[in-house]
Short mmCIF file of C-alpha atoms in Angstrom, two decimals:
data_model
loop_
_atom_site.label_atom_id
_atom_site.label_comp_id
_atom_site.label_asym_id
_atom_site.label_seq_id
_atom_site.Cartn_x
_atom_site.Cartn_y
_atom_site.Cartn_z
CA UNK Z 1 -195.61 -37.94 -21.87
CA UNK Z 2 -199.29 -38.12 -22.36
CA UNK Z 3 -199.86 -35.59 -19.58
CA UNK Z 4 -197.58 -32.79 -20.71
CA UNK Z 5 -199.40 -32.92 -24.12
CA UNK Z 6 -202.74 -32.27 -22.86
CA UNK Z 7 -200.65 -29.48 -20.28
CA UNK Z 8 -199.70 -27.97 -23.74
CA UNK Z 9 -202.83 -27.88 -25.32
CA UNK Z 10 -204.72 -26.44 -22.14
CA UNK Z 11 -202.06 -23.77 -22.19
CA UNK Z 12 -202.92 -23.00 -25.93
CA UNK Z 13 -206.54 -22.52 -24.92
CA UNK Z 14 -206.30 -20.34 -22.04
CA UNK Z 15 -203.93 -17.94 -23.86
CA UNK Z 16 -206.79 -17.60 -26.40
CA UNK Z 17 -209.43 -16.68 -23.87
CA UNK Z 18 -207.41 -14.06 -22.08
CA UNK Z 19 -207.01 -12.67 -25.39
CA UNK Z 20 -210.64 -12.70 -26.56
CA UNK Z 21 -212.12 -11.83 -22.96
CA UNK Z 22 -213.94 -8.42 -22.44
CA UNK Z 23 -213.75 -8.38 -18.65
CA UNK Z 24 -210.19 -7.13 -17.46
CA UNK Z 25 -210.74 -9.10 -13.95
CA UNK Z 26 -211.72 -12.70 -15.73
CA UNK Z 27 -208.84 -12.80 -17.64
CA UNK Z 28 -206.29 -11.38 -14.98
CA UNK Z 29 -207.97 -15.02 -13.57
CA UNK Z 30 -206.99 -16.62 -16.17
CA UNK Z 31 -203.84 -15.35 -16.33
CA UNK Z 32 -202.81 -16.68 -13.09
CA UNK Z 33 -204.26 -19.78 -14.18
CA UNK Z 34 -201.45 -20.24 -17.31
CA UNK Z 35 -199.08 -19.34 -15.05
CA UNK Z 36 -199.86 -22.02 -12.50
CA UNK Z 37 -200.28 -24.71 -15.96
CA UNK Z 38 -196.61 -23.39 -16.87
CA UNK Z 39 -195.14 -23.89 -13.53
CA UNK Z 40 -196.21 -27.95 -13.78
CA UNK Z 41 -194.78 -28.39 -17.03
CA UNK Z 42 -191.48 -26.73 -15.86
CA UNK Z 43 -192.12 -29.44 -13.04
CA UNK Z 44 -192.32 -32.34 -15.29
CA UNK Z 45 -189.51 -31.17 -17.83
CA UNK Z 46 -187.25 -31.31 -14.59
CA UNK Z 47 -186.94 -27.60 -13.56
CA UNK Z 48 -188.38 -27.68 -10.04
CA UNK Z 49 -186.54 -24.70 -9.03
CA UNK Z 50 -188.19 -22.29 -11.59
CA UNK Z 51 -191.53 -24.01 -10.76
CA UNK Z 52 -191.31 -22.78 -7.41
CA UNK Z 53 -190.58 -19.13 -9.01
CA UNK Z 54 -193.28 -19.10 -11.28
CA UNK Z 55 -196.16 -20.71 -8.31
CA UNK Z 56 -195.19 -17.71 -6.20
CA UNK Z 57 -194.78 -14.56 -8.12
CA UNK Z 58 -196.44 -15.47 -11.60
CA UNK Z 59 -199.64 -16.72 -10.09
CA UNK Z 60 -199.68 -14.67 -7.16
CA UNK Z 61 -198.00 -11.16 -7.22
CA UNK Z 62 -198.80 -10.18 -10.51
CA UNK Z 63 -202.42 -10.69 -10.48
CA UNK Z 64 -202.16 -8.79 -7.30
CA UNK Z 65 -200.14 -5.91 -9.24
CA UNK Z 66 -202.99 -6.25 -12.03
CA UNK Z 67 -206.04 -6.37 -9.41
CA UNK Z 68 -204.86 -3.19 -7.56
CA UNK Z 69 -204.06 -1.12 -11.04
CA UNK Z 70 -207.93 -2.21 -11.84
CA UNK Z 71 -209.43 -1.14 -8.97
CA UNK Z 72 -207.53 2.46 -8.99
CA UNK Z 73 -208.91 2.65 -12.42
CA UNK Z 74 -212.77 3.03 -11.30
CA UNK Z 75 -212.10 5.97 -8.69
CA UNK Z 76 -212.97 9.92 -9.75
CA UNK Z 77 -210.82 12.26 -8.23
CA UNK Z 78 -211.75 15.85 -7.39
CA UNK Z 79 -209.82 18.24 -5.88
CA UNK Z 80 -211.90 21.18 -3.95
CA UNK Z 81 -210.25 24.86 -4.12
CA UNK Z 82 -212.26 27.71 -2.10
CA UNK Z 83 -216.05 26.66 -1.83
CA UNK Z 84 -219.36 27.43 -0.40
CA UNK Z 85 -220.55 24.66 1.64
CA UNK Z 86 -224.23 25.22 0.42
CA UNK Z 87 -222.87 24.50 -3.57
CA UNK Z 88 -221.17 21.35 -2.87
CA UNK Z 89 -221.15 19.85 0.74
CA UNK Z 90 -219.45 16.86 1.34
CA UNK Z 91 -220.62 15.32 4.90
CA UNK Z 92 -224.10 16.41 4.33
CA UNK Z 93 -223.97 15.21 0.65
CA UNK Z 94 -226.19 17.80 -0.95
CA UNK Z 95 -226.03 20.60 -2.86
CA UNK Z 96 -225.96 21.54 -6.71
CA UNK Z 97 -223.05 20.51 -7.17
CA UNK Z 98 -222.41 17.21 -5.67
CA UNK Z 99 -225.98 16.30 -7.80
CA UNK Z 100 -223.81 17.14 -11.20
CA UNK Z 101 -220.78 15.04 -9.70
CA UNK Z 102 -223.14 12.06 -8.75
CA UNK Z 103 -225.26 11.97 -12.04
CA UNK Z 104 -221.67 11.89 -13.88
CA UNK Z 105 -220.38 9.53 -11.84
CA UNK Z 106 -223.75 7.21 -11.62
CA UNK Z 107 -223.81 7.02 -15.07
CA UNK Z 108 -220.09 5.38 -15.59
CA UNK Z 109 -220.23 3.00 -12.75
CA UNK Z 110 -216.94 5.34 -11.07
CA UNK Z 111 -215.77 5.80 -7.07
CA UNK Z 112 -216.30 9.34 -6.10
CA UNK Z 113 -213.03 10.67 -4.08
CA UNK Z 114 -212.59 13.74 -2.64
CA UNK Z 115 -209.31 15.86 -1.85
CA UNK Z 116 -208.85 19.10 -0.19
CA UNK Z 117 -205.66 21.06 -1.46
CA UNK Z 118 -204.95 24.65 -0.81
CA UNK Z 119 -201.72 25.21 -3.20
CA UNK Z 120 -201.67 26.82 -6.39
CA UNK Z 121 -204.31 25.58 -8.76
CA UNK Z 122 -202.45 25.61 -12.15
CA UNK Z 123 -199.60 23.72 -11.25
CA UNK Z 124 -202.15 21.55 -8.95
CA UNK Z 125 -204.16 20.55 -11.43
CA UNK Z 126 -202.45 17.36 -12.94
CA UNK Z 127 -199.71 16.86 -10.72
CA UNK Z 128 -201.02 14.80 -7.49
CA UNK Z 129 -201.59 10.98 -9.00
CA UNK Z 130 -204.31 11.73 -12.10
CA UNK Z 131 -206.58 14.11 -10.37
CA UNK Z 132 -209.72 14.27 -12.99
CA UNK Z 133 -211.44 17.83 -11.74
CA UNK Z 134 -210.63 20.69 -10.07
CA UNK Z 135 -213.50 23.15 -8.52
CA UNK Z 136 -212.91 26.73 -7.52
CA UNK Z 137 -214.81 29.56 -7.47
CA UNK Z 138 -213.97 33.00 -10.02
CA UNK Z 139 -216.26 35.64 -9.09
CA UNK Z 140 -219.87 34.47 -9.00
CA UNK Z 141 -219.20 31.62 -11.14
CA UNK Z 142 -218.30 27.81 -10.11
CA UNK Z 143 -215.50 26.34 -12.32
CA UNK Z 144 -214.74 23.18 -13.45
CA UNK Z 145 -211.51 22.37 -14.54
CA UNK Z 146 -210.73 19.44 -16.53
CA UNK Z 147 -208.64 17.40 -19.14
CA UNK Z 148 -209.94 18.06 -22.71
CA UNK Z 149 -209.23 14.62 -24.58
CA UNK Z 150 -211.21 12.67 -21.68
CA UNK Z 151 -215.07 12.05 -22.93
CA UNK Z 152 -215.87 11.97 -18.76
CA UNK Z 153 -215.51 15.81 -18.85
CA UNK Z 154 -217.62 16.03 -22.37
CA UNK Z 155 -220.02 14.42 -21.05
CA UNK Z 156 -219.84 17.05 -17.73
CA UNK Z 157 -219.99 19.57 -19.86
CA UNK Z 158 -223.47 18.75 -21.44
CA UNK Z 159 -224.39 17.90 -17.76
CA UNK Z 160 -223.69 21.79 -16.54
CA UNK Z 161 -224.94 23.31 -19.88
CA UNK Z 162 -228.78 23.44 -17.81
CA UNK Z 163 -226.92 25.16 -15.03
CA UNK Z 164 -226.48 29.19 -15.35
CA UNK Z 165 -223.63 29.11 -12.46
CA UNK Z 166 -221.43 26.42 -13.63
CA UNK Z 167 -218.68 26.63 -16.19
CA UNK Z 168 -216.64 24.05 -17.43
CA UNK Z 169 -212.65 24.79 -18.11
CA UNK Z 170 -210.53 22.61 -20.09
CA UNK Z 171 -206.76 22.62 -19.55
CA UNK Z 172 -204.32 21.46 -21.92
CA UNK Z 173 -201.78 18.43 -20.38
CA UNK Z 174 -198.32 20.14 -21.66
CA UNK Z 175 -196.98 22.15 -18.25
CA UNK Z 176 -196.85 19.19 -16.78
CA UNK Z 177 -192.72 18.33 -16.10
CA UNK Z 178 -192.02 15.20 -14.82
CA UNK W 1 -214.07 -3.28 -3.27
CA UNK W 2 -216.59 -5.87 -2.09
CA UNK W 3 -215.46 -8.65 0.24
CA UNK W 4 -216.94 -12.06 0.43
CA UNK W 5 -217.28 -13.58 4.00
CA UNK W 6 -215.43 -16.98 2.56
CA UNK W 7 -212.17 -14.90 0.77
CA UNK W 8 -211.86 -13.59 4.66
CA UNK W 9 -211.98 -16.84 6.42
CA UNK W 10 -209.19 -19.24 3.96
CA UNK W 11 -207.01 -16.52 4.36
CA UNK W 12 -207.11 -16.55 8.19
CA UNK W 13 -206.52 -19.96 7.93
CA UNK W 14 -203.74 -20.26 5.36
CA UNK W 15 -201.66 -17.35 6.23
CA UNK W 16 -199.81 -18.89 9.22
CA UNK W 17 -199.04 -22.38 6.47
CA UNK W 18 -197.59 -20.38 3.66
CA UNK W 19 -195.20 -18.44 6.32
CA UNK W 20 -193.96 -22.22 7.50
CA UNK W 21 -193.58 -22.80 4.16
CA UNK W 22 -191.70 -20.11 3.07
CA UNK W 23 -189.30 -20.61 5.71
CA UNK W 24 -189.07 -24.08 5.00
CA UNK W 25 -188.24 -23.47 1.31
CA UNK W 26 -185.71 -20.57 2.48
CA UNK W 27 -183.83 -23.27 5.39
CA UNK W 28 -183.95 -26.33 2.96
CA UNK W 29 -182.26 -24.09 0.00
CA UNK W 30 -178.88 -25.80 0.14
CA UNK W 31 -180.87 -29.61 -0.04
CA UNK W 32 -183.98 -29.28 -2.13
CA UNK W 33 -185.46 -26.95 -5.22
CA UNK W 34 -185.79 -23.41 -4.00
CA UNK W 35 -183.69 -21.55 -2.02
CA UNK W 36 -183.71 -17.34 -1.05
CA UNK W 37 -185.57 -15.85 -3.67
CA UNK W 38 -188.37 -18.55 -3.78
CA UNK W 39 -188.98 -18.51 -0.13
CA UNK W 40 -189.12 -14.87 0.02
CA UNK W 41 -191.61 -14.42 -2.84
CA UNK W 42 -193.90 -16.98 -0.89
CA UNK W 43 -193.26 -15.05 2.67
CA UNK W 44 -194.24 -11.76 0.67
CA UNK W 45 -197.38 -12.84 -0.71
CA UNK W 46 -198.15 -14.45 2.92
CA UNK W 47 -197.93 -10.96 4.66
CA UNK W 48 -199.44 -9.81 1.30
CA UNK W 49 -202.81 -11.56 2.18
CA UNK W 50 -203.20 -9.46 5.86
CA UNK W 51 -204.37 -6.99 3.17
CA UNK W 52 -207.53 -9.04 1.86
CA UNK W 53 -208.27 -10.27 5.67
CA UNK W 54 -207.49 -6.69 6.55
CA UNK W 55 -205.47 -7.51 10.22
CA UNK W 56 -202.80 -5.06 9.31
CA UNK W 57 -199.45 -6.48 10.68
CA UNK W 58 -197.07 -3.67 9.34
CA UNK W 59 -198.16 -0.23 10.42
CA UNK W 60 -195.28 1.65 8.53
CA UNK W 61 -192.82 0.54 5.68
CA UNK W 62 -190.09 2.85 6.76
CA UNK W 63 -188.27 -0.10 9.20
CA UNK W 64 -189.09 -2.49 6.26
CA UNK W 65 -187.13 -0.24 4.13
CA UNK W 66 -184.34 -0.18 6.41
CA UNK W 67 -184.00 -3.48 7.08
CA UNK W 68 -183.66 -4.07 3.50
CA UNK W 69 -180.58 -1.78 3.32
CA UNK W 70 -178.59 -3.12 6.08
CA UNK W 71 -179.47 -6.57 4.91
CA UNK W 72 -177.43 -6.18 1.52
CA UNK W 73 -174.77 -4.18 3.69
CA UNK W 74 -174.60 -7.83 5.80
CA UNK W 75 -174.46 -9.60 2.43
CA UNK W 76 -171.32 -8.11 1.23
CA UNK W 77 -169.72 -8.22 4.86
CA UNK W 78 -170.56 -12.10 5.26
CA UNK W 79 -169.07 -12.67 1.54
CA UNK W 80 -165.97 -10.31 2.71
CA UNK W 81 -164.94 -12.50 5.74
CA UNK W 82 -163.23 -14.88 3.46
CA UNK W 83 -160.33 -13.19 2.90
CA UNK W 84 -159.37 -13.40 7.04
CA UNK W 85 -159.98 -17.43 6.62
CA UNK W 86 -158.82 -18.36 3.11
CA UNK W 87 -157.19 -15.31 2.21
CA UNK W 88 -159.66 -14.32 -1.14
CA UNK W 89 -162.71 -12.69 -1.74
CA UNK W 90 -165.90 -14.30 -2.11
CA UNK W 91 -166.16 -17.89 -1.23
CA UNK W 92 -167.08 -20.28 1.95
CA UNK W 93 -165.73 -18.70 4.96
CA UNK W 94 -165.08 -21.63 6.39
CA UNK W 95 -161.28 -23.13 6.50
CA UNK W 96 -161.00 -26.47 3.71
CA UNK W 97 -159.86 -28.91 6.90
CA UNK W 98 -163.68 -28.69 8.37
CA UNK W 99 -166.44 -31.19 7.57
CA UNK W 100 -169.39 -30.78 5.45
CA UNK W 101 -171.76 -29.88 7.73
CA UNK W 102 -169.45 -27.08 8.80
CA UNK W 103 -169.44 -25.83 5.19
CA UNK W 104 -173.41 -25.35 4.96
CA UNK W 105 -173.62 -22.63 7.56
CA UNK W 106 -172.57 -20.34 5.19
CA UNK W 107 -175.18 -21.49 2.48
CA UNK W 108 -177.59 -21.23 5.85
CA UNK W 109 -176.56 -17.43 6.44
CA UNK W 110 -176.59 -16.67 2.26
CA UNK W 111 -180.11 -17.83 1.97
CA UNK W 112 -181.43 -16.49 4.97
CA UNK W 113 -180.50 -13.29 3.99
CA UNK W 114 -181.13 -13.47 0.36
CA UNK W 115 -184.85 -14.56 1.54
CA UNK W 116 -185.29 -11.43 3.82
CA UNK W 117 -183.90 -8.81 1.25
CA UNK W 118 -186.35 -10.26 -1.26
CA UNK W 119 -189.80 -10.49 0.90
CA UNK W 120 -189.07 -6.93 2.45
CA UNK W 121 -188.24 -5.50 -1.07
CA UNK W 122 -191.50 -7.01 -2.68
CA UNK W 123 -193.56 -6.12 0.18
CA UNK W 124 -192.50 -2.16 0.06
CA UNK W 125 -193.07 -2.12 -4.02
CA UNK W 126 -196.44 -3.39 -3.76
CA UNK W 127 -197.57 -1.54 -0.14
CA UNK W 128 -196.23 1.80 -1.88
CA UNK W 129 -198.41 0.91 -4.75
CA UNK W 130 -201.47 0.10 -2.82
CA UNK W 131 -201.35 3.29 -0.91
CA UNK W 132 -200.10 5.59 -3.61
CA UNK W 133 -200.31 9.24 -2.49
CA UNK W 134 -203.00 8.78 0.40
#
């Protein structure tokens, strides 16, 4: 009996620190961790069948679930419309505006990813997964299109205010039907 | 993501134990703990870890998809067949005269198939998820 006391009490402490921890991967660790603590004492109260369940998907699949939804979570998505390779070229990696994309994108730690589409840009815009920007180009001017409640895109928007060619277009979410 | 050189090489070397086990704990179901679903979650996170050592097995989910379907198709038509031997739905095909170890091909067949629907079904959800709209 002595050993599914101290179980309990180690269970008590992990659930704390995966409440208090700051880093989303260390305590996705530490969730699979309980799980595996759980799965024992279901062992020792005479439940081997659910301790099989719990080994296999509760300390296994759902940290994988969690891992993969973090790791999404750090990539930028751009979608290019019509234009000129010498603004923003992707294979040669220079230009103006792959510098404006790279300073935003240095400065939160985020995955640049680029997509070509060629449909219609307004219902384009937040319909494939959670595109982020949009870039097209509306006589003699470079637009960026963007959500308005993210701070990413204020913070682009301070970023292009030095640039004379480079405007920055915020589009409300609501014409999006799911 | 980065990957570490060690993460690579105890995968390579457990993946072909957790598939033995998995089909141990799917063929044993009728004797000890465990049984369909159990083995299949542990088969699904085996073929689940060719992602981290990145030797992709599956190249498309679209037959894994399709076995799933027939399999629950099979399930019903193994669980009809009763009603030709015992004359009711839903019970051991097998007439009452036989022995014992008779009986247990049925559990054998149940759990078999119970264990594929369930690793093929987990391993679609979470490959769909992986590569969601590339």
């Amino acid at each position: 009996m002595n050993i599914i006391i101290l179980l309990q009490v180690f269970l008590i402490i992990i659930s704390i620190t995966v409440i208090t921890l700051k880093n989303n991967l260390k305590s996705v660790i530490f969730f699979s961790v309980f799980s595996l603590i759980s799965a024992l004492l279901y062992y020792f109260y005479r439940a081997p069948d659910l301790a099989l369940a719990e080994a296999a998907i509760g300390s296994a699949i759902i940290p994988l679930i969690f891992i993969i939804a973090i790791s999404k979570q750090k990539e930028f998505i751009v979608v290019l419309g019509s234009v000129e390779d010498s603004f923003l070229d992707i294979e040669s990696k220079s230009g103006i505006g792959y510098k404006i994309l790279e300073e935003l994108t240095d400065y939160y730690q985020l995955k640049l990813v680029f997509l070509k589409d060629k449909n219609d840009i307004s219902f384009e815009v937040f319909r494939v997964r959670n595109v982020d920007l949009f870039i097209y180009k509306e006589d003699k001017h470079y637009v960026f299109k963007g959500n308005p409640a993210s701070t990413i895109t204020n913070r682009l928007s301070k970023i292009c205010g030095d640039y004379k060619d480079v405007k920055v277009k915020f589009v409300e979410e609501e014409h999006v039907y799911d | 993501m980065k990957k570490s050189e060690i993460l690579t090489c105890i995968c390579r070397i457990l993946f072909p134990f957790i598939l033995i086990y998995g089909f141990y704990v799917i063929i044993n179901g009728h004797l000890s703990p465990g049984g369909g679903f159990q083995g299949g979650a542990i088969l699904a996170t085996a073929i689940l870890i060719t992602y981290i050592v990145e030797v992709p097995i599956l190249e498309d989910i679209v037959i894994l998809v399709k076995i799933e379907k027939y399999s629950f198709f099979i399930i019903i038509l193994v669980a009809m067949t009763s009603i030709f031997t015992r004359g009711s739905f839903f019970t051991n095909f097998v007439p009452e005269h036989m022995s014992m170890g008779v009986k247990t091909i049925f559990l054998l067949i149940l759990n078999f198939l119970i264990g594929i629907k369930v690793s093929t079904g987990l391993i679609t959800i979470l490959t769909t998820f992986m590569e969601e709209g590339e």
